[in-house]
Structures are given as C-alpha cells and as structure tokens.
mmCIF file of N, CA and C in Angstrom:
data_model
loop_
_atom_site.group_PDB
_atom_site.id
_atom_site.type_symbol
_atom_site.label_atom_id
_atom_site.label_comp_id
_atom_site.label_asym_id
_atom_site.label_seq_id
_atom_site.Cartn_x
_atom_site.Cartn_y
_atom_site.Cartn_z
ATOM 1 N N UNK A 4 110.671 94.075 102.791
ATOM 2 C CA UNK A 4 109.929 95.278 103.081
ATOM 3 C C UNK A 4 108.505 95.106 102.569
ATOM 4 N N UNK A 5 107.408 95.114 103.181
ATOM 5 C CA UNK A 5 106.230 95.211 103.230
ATOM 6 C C UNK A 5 105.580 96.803 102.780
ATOM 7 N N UNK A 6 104.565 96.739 102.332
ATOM 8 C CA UNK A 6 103.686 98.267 101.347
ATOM 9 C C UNK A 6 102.300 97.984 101.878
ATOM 10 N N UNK A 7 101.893 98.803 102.985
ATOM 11 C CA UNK A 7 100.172 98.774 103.346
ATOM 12 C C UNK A 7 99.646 100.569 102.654
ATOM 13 N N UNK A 8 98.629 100.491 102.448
ATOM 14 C CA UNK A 8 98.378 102.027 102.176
ATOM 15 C C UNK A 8 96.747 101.884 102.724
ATOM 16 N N UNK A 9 96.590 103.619 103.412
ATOM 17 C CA UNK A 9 95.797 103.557 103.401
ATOM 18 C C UNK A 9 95.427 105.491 104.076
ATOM 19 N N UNK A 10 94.249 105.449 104.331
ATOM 20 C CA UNK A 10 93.838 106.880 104.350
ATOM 21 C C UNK A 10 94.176 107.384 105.943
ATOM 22 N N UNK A 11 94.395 108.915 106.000
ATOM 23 C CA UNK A 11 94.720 108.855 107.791
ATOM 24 C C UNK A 11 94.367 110.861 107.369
ATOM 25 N N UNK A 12 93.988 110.995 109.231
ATOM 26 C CA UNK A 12 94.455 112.256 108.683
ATOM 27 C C UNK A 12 95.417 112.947 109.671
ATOM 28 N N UNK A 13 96.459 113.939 109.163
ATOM 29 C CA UNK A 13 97.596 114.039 110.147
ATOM 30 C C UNK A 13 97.248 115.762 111.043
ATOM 31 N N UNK A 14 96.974 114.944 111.905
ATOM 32 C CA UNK A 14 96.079 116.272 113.127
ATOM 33 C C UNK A 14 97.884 116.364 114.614
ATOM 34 N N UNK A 15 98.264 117.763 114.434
ATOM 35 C CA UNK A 15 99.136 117.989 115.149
ATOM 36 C C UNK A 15 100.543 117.453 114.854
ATOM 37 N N UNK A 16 100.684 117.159 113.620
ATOM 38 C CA UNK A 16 101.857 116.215 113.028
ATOM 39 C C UNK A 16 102.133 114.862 113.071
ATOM 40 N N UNK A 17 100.499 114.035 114.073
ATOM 41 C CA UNK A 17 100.632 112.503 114.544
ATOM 42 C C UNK A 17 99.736 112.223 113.576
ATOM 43 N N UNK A 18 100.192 111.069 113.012
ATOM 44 C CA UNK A 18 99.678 110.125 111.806
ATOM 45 C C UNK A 18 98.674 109.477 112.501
ATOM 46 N N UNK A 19 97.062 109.145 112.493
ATOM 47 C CA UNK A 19 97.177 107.827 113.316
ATOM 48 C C UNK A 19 96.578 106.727 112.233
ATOM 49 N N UNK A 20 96.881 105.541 113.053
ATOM 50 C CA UNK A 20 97.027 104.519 112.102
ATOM 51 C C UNK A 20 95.868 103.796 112.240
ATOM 52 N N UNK A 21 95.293 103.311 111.015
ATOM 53 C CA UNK A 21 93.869 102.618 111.697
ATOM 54 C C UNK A 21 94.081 101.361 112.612
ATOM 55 N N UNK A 22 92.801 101.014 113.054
ATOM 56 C CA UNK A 22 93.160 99.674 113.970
ATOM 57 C C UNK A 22 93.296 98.470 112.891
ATOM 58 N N UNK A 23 93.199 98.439 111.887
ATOM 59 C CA UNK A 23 93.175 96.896 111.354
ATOM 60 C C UNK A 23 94.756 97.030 111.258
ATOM 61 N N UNK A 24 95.832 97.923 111.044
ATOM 62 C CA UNK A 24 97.334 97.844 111.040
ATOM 63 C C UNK A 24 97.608 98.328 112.827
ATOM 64 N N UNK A 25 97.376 97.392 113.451
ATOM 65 C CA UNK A 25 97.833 97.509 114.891
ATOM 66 C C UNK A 25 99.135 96.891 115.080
ATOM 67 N N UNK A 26 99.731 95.981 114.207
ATOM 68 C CA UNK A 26 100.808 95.454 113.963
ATOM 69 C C UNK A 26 101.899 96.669 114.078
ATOM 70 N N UNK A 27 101.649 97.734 113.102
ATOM 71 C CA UNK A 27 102.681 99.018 113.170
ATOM 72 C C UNK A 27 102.648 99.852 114.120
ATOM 73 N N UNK A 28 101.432 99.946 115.060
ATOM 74 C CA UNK A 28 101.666 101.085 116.039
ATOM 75 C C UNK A 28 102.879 100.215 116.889
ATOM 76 N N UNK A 29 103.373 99.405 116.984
ATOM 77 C CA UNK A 29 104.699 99.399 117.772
ATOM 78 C C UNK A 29 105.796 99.929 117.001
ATOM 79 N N UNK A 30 106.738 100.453 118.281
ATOM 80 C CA UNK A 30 108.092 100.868 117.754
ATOM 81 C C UNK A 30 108.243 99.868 116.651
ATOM 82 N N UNK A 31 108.993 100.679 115.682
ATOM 83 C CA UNK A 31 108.735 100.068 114.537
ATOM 84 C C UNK A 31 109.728 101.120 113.375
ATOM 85 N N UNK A 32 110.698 101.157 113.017
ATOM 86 C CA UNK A 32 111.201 102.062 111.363
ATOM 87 C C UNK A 32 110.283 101.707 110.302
ATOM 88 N N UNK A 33 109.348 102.698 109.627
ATOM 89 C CA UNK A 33 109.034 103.207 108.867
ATOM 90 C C UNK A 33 109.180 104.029 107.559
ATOM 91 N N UNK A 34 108.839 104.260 106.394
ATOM 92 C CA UNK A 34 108.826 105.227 105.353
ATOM 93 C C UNK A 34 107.492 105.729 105.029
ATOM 94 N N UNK A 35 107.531 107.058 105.081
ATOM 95 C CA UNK A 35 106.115 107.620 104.516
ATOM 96 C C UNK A 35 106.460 107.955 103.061
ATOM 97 N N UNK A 36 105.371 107.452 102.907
ATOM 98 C CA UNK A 36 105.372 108.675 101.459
ATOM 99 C C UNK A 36 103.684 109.174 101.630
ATOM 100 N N UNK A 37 103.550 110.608 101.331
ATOM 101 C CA UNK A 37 102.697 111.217 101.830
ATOM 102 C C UNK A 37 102.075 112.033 100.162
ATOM 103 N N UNK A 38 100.851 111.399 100.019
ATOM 104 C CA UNK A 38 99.943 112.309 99.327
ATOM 105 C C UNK A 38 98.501 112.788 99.390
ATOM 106 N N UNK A 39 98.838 114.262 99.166
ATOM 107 C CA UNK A 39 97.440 114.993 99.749
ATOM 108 C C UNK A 39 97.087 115.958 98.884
ATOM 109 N N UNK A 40 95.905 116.314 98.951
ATOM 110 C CA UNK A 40 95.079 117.014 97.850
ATOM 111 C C UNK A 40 95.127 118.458 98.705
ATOM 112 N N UNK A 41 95.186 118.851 97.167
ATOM 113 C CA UNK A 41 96.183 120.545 97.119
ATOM 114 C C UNK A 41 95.069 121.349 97.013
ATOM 115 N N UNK A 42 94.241 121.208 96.784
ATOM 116 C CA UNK A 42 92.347 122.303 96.345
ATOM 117 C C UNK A 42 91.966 122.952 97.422
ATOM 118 N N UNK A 43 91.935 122.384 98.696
ATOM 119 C CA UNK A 43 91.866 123.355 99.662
ATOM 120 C C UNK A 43 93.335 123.845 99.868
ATOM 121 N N UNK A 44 93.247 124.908 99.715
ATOM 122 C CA UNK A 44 94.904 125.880 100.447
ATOM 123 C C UNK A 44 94.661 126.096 101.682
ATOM 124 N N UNK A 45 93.568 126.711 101.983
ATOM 125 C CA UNK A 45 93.253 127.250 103.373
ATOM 126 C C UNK A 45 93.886 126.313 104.572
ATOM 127 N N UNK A 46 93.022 125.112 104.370
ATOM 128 C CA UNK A 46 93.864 124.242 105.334
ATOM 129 C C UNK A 46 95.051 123.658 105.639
ATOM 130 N N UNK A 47 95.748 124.070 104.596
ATOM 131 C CA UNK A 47 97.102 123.557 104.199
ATOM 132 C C UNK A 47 98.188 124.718 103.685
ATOM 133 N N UNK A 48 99.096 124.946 104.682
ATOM 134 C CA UNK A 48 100.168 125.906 104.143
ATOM 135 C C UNK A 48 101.539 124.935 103.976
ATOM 136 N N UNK A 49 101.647 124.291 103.136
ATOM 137 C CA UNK A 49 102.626 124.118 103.183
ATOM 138 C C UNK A 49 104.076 124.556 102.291
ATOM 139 N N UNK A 50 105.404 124.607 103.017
ATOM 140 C CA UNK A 50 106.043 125.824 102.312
ATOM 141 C C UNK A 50 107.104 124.492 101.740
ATOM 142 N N UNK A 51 107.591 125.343 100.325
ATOM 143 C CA UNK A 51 108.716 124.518 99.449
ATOM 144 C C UNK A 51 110.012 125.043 100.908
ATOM 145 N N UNK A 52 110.943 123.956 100.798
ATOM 146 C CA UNK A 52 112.428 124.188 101.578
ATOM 147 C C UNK A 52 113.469 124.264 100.369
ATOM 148 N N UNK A 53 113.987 125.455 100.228
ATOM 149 C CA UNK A 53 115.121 125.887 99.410
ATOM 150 C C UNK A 53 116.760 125.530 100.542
ATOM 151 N N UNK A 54 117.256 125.017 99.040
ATOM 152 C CA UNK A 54 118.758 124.706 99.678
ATOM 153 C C UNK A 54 119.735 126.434 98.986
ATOM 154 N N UNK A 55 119.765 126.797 100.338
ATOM 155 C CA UNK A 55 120.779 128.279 99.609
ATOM 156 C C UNK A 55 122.053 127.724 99.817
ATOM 157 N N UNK A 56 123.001 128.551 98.788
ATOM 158 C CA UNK A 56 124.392 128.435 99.374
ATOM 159 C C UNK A 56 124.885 129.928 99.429
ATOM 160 N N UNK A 57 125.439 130.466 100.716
ATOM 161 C CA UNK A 57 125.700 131.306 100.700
ATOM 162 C C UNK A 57 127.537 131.838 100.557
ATOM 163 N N UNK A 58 127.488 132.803 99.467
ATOM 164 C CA UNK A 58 129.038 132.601 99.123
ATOM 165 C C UNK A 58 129.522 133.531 100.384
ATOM 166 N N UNK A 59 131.239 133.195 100.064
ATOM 167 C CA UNK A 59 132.158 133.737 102.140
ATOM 168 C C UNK A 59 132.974 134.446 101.074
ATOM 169 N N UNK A 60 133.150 135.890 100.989
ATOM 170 C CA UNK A 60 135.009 136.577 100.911
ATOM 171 C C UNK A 60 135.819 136.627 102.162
ATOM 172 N N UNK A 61 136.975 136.214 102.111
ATOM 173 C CA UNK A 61 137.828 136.417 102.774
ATOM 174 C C UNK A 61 138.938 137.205 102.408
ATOM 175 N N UNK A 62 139.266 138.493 102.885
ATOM 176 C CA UNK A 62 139.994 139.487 103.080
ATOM 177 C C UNK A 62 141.449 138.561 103.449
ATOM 178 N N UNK A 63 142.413 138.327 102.218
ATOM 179 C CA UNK A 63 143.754 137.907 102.067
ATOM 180 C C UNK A 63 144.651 138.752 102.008
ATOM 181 N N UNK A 64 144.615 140.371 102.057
ATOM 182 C CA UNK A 64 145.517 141.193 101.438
ATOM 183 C C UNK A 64 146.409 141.372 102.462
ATOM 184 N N UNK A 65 147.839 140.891 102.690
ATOM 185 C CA UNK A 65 148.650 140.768 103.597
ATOM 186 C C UNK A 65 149.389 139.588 104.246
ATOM 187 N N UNK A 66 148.366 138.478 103.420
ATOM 188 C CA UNK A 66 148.679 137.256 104.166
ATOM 189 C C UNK A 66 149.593 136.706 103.026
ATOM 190 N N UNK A 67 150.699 136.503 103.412
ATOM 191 C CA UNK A 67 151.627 135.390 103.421
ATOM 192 C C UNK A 67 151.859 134.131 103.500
ATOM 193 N N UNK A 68 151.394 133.213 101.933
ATOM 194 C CA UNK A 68 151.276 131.687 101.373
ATOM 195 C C UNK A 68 152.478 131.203 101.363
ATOM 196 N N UNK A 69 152.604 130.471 101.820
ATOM 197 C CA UNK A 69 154.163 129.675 101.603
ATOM 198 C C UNK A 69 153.709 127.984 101.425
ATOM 199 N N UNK A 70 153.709 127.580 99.913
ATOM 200 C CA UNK A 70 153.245 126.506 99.764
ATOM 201 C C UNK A 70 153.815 125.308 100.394
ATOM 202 N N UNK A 71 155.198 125.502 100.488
ATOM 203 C CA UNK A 71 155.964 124.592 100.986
ATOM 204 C C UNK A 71 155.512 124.306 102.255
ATOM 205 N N UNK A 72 155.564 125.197 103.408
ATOM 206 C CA UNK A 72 155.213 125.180 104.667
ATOM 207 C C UNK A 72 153.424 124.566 104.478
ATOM 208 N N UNK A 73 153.221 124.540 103.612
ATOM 209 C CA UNK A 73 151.453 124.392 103.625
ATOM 210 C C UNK A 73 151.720 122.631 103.452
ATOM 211 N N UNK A 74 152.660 122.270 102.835
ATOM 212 C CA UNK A 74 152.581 120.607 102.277
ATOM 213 C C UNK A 74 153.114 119.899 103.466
ATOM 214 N N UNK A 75 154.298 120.592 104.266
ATOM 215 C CA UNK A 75 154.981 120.241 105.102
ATOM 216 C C UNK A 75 154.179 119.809 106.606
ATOM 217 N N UNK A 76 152.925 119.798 106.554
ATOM 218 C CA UNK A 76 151.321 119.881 107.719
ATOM 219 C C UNK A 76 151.161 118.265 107.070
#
C-alpha cells in the first residue's frame, strides 16, 4: 500500500486529484483520510452521526412458553 498526500478541494462531493497523481484517477480502491480546517463554519456544516439504539416492548401477557417445544425447533 502506497501514501501520496496532498491538497484538493471537495466541490459537490468529487475530490479532484491533481494532474501529477494521474496514475489514481483510474478505477482504482482507495482510502481517504480527510483533514480540514474547522475556522470557517459558514462554509462547512458538517453534522456528528449518532449510533441510537432504540429499545422494543413486547406485550407477552397471554402467551404461552413451552421450553421444551422451543428446543425441539
């Protein structure tokens, strides 16, 4: 695995790549790692992604467990 770095700016979500790395504009798997300066906000909204977990009740009152029949599957 090869490491080039260099400056770009990402207009419409397309990276573009300078011409001296013309090697990578072909199909090609990639890793970004992406760092950008936070001082202007204006131009930049970008939002944190939260992992929720949302808890489930299930209404059991009536139902009938029969472990045996449950092992017997």
């Amino acid at each position: 695995m090869y490491a080039v770095e260099f400056q770009a700016t990402i207009e419409n979500g397309i990276v573009h790549i300078p011409k001296e790395y013309k090697d990578l504009q072909e199909k090609r798997k990639v890793k970004f790692f992406i760092i950008y300066d936070n001082s202007d906000k204006s131009s930049t909204n970008i939002k944190k992604r939260e992992k929720k977990m949302n808890a489930i009740s299930i209404d059991t009152i009536g139902f009938k467990f029969n472990r045996d029949e449950a092992h017997e599957r």
